[in-house]
PDB file of C-alpha atoms in Angstrom:
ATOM      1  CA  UNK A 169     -13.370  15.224 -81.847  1.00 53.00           C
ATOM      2  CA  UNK A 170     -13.394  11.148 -82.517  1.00 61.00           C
ATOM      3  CA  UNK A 171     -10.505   9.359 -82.239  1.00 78.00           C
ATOM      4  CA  UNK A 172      -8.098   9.465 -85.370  1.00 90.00           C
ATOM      5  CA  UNK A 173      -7.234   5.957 -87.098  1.00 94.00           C
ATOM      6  CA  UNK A 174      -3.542   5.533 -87.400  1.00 96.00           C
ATOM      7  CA  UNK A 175      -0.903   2.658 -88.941  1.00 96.00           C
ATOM      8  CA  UNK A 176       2.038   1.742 -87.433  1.00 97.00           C
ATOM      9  CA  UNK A 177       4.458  -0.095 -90.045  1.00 96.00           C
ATOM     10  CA  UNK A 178       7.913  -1.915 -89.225  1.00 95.00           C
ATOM     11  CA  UNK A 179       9.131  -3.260 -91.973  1.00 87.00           C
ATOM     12  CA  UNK A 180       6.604  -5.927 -93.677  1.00 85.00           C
ATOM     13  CA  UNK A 181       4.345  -5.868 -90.213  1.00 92.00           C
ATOM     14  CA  UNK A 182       1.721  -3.355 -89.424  1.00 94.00           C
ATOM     15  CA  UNK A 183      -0.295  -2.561 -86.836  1.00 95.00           C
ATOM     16  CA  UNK A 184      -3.837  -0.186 -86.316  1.00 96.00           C
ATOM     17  CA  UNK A 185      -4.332   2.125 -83.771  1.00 97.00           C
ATOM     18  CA  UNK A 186      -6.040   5.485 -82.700  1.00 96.00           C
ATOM     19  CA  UNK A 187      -5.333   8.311 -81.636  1.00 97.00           C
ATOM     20  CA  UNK A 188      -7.507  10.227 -78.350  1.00 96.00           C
ATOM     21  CA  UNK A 189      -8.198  13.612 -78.108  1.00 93.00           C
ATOM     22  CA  UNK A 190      -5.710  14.632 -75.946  1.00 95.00           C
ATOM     23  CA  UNK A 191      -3.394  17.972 -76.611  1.00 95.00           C
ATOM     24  CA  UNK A 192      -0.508  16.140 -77.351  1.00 96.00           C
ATOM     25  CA  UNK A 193      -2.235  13.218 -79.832  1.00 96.00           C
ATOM     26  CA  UNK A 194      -3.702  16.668 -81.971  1.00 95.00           C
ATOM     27  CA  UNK A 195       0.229  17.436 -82.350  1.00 96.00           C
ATOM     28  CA  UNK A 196       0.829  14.036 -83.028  1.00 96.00           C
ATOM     29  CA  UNK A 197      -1.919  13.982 -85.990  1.00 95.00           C
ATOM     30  CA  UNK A 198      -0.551  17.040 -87.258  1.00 95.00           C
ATOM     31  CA  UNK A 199       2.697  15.821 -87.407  1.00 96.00           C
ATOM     32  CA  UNK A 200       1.705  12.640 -89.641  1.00 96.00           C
ATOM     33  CA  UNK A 201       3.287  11.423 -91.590  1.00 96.00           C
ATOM     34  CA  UNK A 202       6.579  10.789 -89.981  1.00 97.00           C
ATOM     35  CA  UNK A 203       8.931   7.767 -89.783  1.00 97.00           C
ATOM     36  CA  UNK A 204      12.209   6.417 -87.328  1.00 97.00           C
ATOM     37  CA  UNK A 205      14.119   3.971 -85.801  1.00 97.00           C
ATOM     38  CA  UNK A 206      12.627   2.019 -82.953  1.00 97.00           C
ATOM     39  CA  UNK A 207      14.645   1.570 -79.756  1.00 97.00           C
ATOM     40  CA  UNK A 208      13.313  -1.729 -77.408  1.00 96.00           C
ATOM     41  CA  UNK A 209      13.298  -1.335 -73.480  1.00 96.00           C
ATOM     42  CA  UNK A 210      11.609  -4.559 -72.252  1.00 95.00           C
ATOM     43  CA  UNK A 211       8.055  -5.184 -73.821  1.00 96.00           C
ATOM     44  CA  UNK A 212       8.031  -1.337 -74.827  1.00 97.00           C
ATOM     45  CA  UNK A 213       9.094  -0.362 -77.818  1.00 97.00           C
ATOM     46  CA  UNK A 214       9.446   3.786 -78.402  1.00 98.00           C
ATOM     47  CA  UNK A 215      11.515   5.691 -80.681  1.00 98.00           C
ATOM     48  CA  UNK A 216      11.679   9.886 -81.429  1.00 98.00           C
ATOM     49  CA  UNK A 217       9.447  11.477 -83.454  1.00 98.00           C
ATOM     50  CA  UNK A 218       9.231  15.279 -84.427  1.00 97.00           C
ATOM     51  CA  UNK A 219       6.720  16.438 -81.929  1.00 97.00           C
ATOM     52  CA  UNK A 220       7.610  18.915 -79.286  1.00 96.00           C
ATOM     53  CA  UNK A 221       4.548  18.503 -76.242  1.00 95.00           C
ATOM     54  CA  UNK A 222       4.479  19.341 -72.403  1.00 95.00           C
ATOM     55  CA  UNK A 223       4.068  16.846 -69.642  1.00 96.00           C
ATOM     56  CA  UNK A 224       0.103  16.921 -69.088  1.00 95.00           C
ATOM     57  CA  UNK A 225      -1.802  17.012 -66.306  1.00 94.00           C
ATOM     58  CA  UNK A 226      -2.928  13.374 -66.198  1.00 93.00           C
ATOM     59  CA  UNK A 227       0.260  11.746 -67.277  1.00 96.00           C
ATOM     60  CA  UNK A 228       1.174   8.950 -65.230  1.00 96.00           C
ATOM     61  CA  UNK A 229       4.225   6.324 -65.250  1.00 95.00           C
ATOM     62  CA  UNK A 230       1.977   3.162 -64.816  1.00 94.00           C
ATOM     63  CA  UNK A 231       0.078   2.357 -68.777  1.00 96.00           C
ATOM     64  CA  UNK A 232      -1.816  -0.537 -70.130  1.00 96.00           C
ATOM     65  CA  UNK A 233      -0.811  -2.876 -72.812  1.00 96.00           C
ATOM     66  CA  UNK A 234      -1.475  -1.696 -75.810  1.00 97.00           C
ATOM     67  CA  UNK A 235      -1.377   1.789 -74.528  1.00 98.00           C
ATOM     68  CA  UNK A 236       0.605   4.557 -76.976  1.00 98.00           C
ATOM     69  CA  UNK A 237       1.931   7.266 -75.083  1.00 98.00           C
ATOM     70  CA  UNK A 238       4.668  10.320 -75.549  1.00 98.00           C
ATOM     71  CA  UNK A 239       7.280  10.855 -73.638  1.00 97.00           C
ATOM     72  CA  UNK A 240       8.213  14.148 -73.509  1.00 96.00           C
ATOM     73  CA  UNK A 241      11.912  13.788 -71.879  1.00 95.00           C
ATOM     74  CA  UNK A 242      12.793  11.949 -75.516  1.00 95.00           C
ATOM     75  CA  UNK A 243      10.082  13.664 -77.554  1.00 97.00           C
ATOM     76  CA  UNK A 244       9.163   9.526 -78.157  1.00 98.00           C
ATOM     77  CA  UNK A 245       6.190   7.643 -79.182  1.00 98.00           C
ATOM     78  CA  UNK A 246       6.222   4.775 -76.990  1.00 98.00           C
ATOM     79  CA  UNK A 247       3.963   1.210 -77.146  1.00 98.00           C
ATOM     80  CA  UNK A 248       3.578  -0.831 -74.439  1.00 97.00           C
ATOM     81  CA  UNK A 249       2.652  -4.524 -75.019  1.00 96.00           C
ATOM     82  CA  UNK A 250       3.752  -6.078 -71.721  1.00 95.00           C
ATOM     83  CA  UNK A 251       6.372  -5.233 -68.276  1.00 95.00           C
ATOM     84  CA  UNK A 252       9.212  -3.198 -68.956  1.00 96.00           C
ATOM     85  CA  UNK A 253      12.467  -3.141 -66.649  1.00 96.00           C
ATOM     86  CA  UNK A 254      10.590  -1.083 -64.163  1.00 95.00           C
ATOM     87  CA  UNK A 255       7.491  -3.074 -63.870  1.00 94.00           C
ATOM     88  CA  UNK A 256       5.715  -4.360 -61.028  1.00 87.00           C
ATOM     89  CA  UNK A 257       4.810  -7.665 -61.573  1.00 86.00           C
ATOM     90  CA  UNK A 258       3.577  -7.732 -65.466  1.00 87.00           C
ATOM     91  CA  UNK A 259       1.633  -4.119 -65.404  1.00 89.00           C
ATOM     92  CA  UNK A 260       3.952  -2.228 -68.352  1.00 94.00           C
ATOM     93  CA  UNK A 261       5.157   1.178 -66.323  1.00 95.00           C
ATOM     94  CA  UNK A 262       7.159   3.541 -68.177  1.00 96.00           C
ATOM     95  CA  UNK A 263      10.458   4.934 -67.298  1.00 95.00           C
ATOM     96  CA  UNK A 264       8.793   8.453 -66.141  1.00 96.00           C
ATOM     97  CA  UNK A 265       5.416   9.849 -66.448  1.00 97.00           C
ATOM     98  CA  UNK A 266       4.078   9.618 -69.810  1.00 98.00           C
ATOM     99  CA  UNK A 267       1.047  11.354 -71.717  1.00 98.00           C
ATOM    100  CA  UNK A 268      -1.742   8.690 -72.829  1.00 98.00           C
ATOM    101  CA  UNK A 269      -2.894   9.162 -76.752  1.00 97.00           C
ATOM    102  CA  UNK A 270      -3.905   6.457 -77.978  1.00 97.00           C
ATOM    103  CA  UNK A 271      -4.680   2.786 -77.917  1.00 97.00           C
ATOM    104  CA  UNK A 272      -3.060  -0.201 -80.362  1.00 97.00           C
ATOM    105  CA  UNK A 273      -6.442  -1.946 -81.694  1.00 95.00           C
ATOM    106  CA  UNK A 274      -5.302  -5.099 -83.187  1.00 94.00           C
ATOM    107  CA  UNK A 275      -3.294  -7.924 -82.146  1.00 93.00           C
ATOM    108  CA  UNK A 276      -0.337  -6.298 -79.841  1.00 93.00           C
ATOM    109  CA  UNK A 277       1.654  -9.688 -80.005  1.00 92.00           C
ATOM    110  CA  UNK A 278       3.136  -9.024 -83.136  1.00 93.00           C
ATOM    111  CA  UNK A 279       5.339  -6.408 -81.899  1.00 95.00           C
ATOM    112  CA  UNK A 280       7.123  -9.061 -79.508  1.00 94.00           C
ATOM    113  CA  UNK A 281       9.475  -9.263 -82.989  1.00 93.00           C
ATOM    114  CA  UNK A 282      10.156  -5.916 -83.826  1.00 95.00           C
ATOM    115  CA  UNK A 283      13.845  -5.326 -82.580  1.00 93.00           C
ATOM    116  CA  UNK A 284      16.156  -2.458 -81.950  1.00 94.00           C
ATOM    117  CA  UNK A 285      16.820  -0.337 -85.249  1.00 96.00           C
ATOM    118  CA  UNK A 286      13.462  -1.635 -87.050  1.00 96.00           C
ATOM    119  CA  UNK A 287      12.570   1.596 -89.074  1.00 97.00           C
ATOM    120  CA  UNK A 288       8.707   2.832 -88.578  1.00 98.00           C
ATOM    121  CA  UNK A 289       6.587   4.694 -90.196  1.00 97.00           C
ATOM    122  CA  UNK A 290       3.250   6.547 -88.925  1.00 97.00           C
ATOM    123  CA  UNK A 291       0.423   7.459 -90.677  1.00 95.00           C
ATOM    124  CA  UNK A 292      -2.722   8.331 -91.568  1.00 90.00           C
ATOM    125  CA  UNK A 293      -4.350   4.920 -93.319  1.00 81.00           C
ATOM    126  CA  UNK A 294      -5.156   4.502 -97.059  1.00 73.00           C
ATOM    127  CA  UNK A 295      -8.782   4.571 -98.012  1.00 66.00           C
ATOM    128  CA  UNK A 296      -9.910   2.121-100.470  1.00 59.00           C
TER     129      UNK A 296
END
């Protein structure tokens, strides 16, 4: 299966992503649309979203920026654009293992001013 195109929207800034083929991105996708509140934990932002999905066997606690991941603990989306508190040097690490599903495709620097409470939306984007 291809990757799925996604939009991430805060506010009056959005940003494009995909989604892998992973077992808990398919839940993801069937889940869309969906919207929350974003909570900010060093350059990571993550928030809940109503997806219920097991730990996989690849999930790790050390991402990429502009890696999307869920956390199954908080039943969060999470994107990583740069170190969080648990970082080594400036590699973004999450706060426990996470399961890859995707990858942010455009420019990741935007989300520097997204702040605590920002309300997001996910989805499936418009064709024109």
């Amino acid at each position: 299966m291809p990757d799925i195109q996604i939009t991430i929207n805060f506010n009056n800034v959005t940003v494009s992503a995909e989604l892998n083929d992973s077992a808990a991105a398919r839940r993801i996708q069937a889940a869309l649309p969906f919207s929350s509140r974003v909570n900010t934990w060093g350059n990571e932002i993550y928030f809940p979203i109503p997806v219920k999905a097991e730990l996989e066997q690849e999930a790790t606690d050390v991402v990429e920026v502009g890696d999307i991941a869920y956390w199954p603990p908080g039943h969060s989306l999470c994107l990583f654009f740069g170190p969080t508190p648990v970082s080594h040097d400036q590699e973004p690490r999450a706060a426990s293992p996470v399961n890859k599903v995707g990858r942010i495709s455009s420019d990741i620097n935007i989300l520097k001013d997204i702040s605590d409470g920002a309300r997001v939306e996910i989805k499936k984007p418009e064709i024109r």
